[in-house]
């Protein structure tokens, strides 16, 4: 295809580190995928997605360039959607792996350029190429002392009819030299003020001050963070025998407040939803609703994992009735026996599992 003029827009995510455990890799992939989908959705249909390369989305819009106001509004819209999604994920997060704990460290920057592109058709895909795509991509590496900004090249600015914009950002002129390209001039503006203006999401964690009656307690020869990771992951809980059920059906790739799963046994199915989480330096508490509607069983069950030092921890469970319901004491006796057997199996599994907790 012949070369066409286009506005190139690249939102690029930063702040992710390399992870080594399977859990961290799985969770980081899910988090990144969710954020990239948020960026693409916020960009709308005006831009064609050329490709997703690592943590960056390369997109373009053919024809004359949009005004500075329009492009800044577009970038700010994507930026707000990105950070709103980050804050939502961080607020409901309970997982203590490196990926999930690093959510709040992630950042987003933008590169805007105008120039010639060529579209290459590969099967069902269309990829944009050409020198100006290379220039835009190279500009992601620069000496700007910030991880969150909008960078607009001189080539873009010289092709727009006006310099008006909705938000009065503080623009700084700069330039970078690149091998085989030469010097590229641009203006950039940091997005700190925009970030501060983004509202916090509505609180979804319940504050459960009264955990109810103690159900069980046992000491485990394992790091308390590793024990908690096993408790909060329905699949690990099930595989260790800690659930005391035959099968777990998990609906969420990452455990979080609001996540649901089913524990299936021959006689009934237990419906579980995570509703509360608290942590201190030495203790984690996860609370969940456990419901069997057919048996009028509506309870709040809590797991508290306490650090005893020297890779030892204490696991304590509590139970109470949900508001408007009573504890079915006869049924509780049956569940307590199942729980005791399940926790013994969980303890044995946790003490054999390799320790992966980090400081």
PDB file of C-alpha atoms in Angstrom, residues 63-177:
ATOM      1  CA  UNK A  63      -5.666  11.673   7.646  1.00  0.00           C
ATOM      2  CA  UNK A  64      -5.013  15.176   8.923  1.00  0.00           C
ATOM      3  CA  UNK A  65      -3.955  15.361  12.579  1.00  0.00           C
ATOM      4  CA  UNK A  66      -6.453  16.138  15.358  1.00  0.00           C
ATOM      5  CA  UNK A  67      -6.099  19.461  17.168  1.00  0.00           C
ATOM      6  CA  UNK A  68      -3.947  19.686  20.264  1.00  0.00           C
ATOM      7  CA  UNK A  69      -7.119  19.983  22.350  1.00  0.00           C
ATOM      8  CA  UNK A  70      -8.489  16.788  20.844  1.00  0.00           C
ATOM      9  CA  UNK A  71      -5.304  14.764  21.275  1.00  0.00           C
ATOM     10  CA  UNK A  72      -4.760  15.961  24.857  1.00  0.00           C
ATOM     11  CA  UNK A  73      -8.378  15.184  25.739  1.00  0.00           C
ATOM     12  CA  UNK A  74      -7.890  11.709  24.238  1.00  0.00           C
ATOM     13  CA  UNK A  75      -4.719  11.055  26.231  1.00  0.00           C
ATOM     14  CA  UNK A  76      -6.255  12.336  29.463  1.00  0.00           C
ATOM     15  CA  UNK A  77      -9.336  10.154  28.916  1.00  0.00           C
ATOM     16  CA  UNK A  78      -7.114   7.075  28.541  1.00  0.00           C
ATOM     17  CA  UNK A  79      -4.972   8.150  31.506  1.00  0.00           C
ATOM     18  CA  UNK A  80      -7.995   8.557  33.785  1.00  0.00           C
ATOM     19  CA  UNK A  81      -9.455   5.205  32.724  1.00  0.00           C
ATOM     20  CA  UNK A  82      -6.088   3.509  33.314  1.00  0.00           C
ATOM     21  CA  UNK A  83      -5.634   4.881  36.833  1.00  0.00           C
ATOM     22  CA  UNK A  84      -9.276   4.333  37.774  1.00  0.00           C
ATOM     23  CA  UNK A  85      -8.828   0.678  36.803  1.00  0.00           C
ATOM     24  CA  UNK A  86      -5.557   0.471  38.758  1.00  0.00           C
ATOM     25  CA  UNK A  87      -7.147   1.938  41.884  1.00  0.00           C
ATOM     26  CA  UNK A  88     -10.127  -0.391  41.592  1.00  0.00           C
ATOM     27  CA  UNK A  89      -7.832  -3.424  41.339  1.00  0.00           C
ATOM     28  CA  UNK A  90      -5.636  -2.215  44.191  1.00  0.00           C
ATOM     29  CA  UNK A  91      -8.620  -1.544  46.453  1.00  0.00           C
ATOM     30  CA  UNK A  92     -10.026  -5.078  46.149  1.00  0.00           C
ATOM     31  CA  UNK A  93      -6.648  -6.841  46.061  1.00  0.00           C
ATOM     32  CA  UNK A  94      -5.872  -9.432  48.723  1.00  0.00           C
ATOM     33  CA  UNK A  95      -3.067 -11.356  47.016  1.00  0.00           C
ATOM     34  CA  UNK A  96       0.415 -10.744  48.442  1.00  0.00           C
ATOM     35  CA  UNK A  97       2.463 -11.834  45.422  1.00  0.00           C
ATOM     36  CA  UNK A  98       4.861  -9.339  43.869  1.00  0.00           C
ATOM     37  CA  UNK A  99       2.607  -8.691  40.868  1.00  0.00           C
ATOM     38  CA  UNK A 100      -0.449  -7.784  42.929  1.00  0.00           C
ATOM     39  CA  UNK A 101       1.472  -5.752  45.505  1.00  0.00           C
ATOM     40  CA  UNK A 102       3.055  -3.786  42.652  1.00  0.00           C
ATOM     41  CA  UNK A 103      -0.227  -2.629  41.087  1.00  0.00           C
ATOM     42  CA  UNK A 104      -0.015   0.846  42.618  1.00  0.00           C
ATOM     43  CA  UNK A 105       3.482   1.375  41.161  1.00  0.00           C
ATOM     44  CA  UNK A 106       2.361   1.147  37.542  1.00  0.00           C
ATOM     45  CA  UNK A 107       2.436   4.275  35.384  1.00  0.00           C
ATOM     46  CA  UNK A 108       1.367   5.424  31.919  1.00  0.00           C
ATOM     47  CA  UNK A 109       2.987   7.780  29.412  1.00  0.00           C
ATOM     48  CA  UNK A 110       2.073   8.859  25.872  1.00  0.00           C
ATOM     49  CA  UNK A 111       3.972   9.602  22.677  1.00  0.00           C
ATOM     50  CA  UNK A 112       2.198  11.549  19.904  1.00  0.00           C
ATOM     51  CA  UNK A 113       3.771  11.914  16.451  1.00  0.00           C
ATOM     52  CA  UNK A 114       2.606  12.752  12.927  1.00  0.00           C
ATOM     53  CA  UNK A 115       4.106  11.363   9.745  1.00  0.00           C
ATOM     54  CA  UNK A 116       3.959   8.823   6.962  1.00  0.00           C
ATOM     55  CA  UNK A 117       3.023   5.185   7.532  1.00  0.00           C
ATOM     56  CA  UNK A 118       2.586   2.150   5.332  1.00  0.00           C
ATOM     57  CA  UNK A 119      -0.023  -0.477   6.125  1.00  0.00           C
ATOM     58  CA  UNK A 120       1.087  -4.081   5.730  1.00  0.00           C
ATOM     59  CA  UNK A 121      -1.581  -6.799   5.536  1.00  0.00           C
ATOM     60  CA  UNK A 122      -0.619 -10.032   7.269  1.00  0.00           C
ATOM     61  CA  UNK A 123      -3.458 -12.579   7.140  1.00  0.00           C
ATOM     62  CA  UNK A 124      -6.280 -10.955   9.153  1.00  0.00           C
ATOM     63  CA  UNK A 125      -4.023  -8.274  10.628  1.00  0.00           C
ATOM     64  CA  UNK A 126      -2.932  -4.836   9.452  1.00  0.00           C
ATOM     65  CA  UNK A 127       0.368  -3.496  10.758  1.00  0.00           C
ATOM     66  CA  UNK A 128       1.638   0.060  10.320  1.00  0.00           C
ATOM     67  CA  UNK A 129       5.301   0.499   9.488  1.00  0.00           C
ATOM     68  CA  UNK A 130       7.717   3.128   8.241  1.00  0.00           C
ATOM     69  CA  UNK A 131      10.297   5.565   9.574  1.00  0.00           C
ATOM     70  CA  UNK A 132       7.776   7.654  11.498  1.00  0.00           C
ATOM     71  CA  UNK A 133       6.498   4.585  13.342  1.00  0.00           C
ATOM     72  CA  UNK A 134      10.111   3.857  14.269  1.00  0.00           C
ATOM     73  CA  UNK A 135      10.609   7.445  15.469  1.00  0.00           C
ATOM     74  CA  UNK A 136       7.492   7.305  17.657  1.00  0.00           C
ATOM     75  CA  UNK A 137       8.578   3.998  19.149  1.00  0.00           C
ATOM     76  CA  UNK A 138      12.127   5.202  19.830  1.00  0.00           C
ATOM     77  CA  UNK A 139      10.772   8.251  21.665  1.00  0.00           C
ATOM     78  CA  UNK A 140       9.531   5.957  24.428  1.00  0.00           C
ATOM     79  CA  UNK A 141      13.176   5.888  25.515  1.00  0.00           C
ATOM     80  CA  UNK A 142      14.173   9.415  26.539  1.00  0.00           C
ATOM     81  CA  UNK A 143      15.641  11.485  29.369  1.00  0.00           C
ATOM     82  CA  UNK A 144      12.394  12.923  30.753  1.00  0.00           C
ATOM     83  CA  UNK A 145      12.538  12.761  34.567  1.00  0.00           C
ATOM     84  CA  UNK A 146       9.030  11.353  34.913  1.00  0.00           C
ATOM     85  CA  UNK A 147       7.138   8.168  34.097  1.00  0.00           C
ATOM     86  CA  UNK A 148       3.805   9.894  33.403  1.00  0.00           C
ATOM     87  CA  UNK A 149       3.623  12.527  30.695  1.00  0.00           C
ATOM     88  CA  UNK A 150       2.369  13.382  27.221  1.00  0.00           C
ATOM     89  CA  UNK A 151       5.097  13.851  24.607  1.00  0.00           C
ATOM     90  CA  UNK A 152       4.138  15.564  21.329  1.00  0.00           C
ATOM     91  CA  UNK A 153       6.697  15.892  18.548  1.00  0.00           C
ATOM     92  CA  UNK A 154       7.503  19.085  16.677  1.00  0.00           C
ATOM     93  CA  UNK A 155       6.359  17.353  13.501  1.00  0.00           C
ATOM     94  CA  UNK A 156       2.893  16.880  15.019  1.00  0.00           C
ATOM     95  CA  UNK A 157       2.748  20.446  16.387  1.00  0.00           C
ATOM     96  CA  UNK A 158       3.753  21.974  13.052  1.00  0.00           C
ATOM     97  CA  UNK A 159       0.838  20.239  11.326  1.00  0.00           C
ATOM     98  CA  UNK A 160      -2.033  21.250  13.625  1.00  0.00           C
ATOM     99  CA  UNK A 161      -4.116  24.407  13.134  1.00  0.00           C
ATOM    100  CA  UNK A 162      -4.128  25.559  16.750  1.00  0.00           C
ATOM    101  CA  UNK A 163      -2.518  25.033  20.146  1.00  0.00           C
ATOM    102  CA  UNK A 164      -5.672  25.190  22.266  1.00  0.00           C
ATOM    103  CA  UNK A 165      -6.268  22.490  24.841  1.00  0.00           C
ATOM    104  CA  UNK A 166      -8.828  21.735  27.521  1.00  0.00           C
ATOM    105  CA  UNK A 167      -6.322  21.357  30.342  1.00  0.00           C
ATOM    106  CA  UNK A 168      -3.595  23.936  30.791  1.00  0.00           C
ATOM    107  CA  UNK A 169      -0.602  21.655  31.112  1.00  0.00           C
ATOM    108  CA  UNK A 170       2.933  22.926  31.683  1.00  0.00           C
ATOM    109  CA  UNK A 171       4.758  22.180  28.427  1.00  0.00           C
ATOM    110  CA  UNK A 172       8.526  21.881  28.288  1.00  0.00           C
ATOM    111  CA  UNK A 173      10.514  21.935  25.005  1.00  0.00           C
ATOM    112  CA  UNK A 174      13.122  19.208  24.640  1.00  0.00           C
ATOM    113  CA  UNK A 175      14.899  16.984  22.130  1.00  0.00           C
ATOM    114  CA  UNK A 176      16.604  13.609  21.848  1.00  0.00           C
ATOM    115  CA  UNK A 177      19.185  12.235  19.426  1.00  0.00           C
TER     116      UNK A 177
END
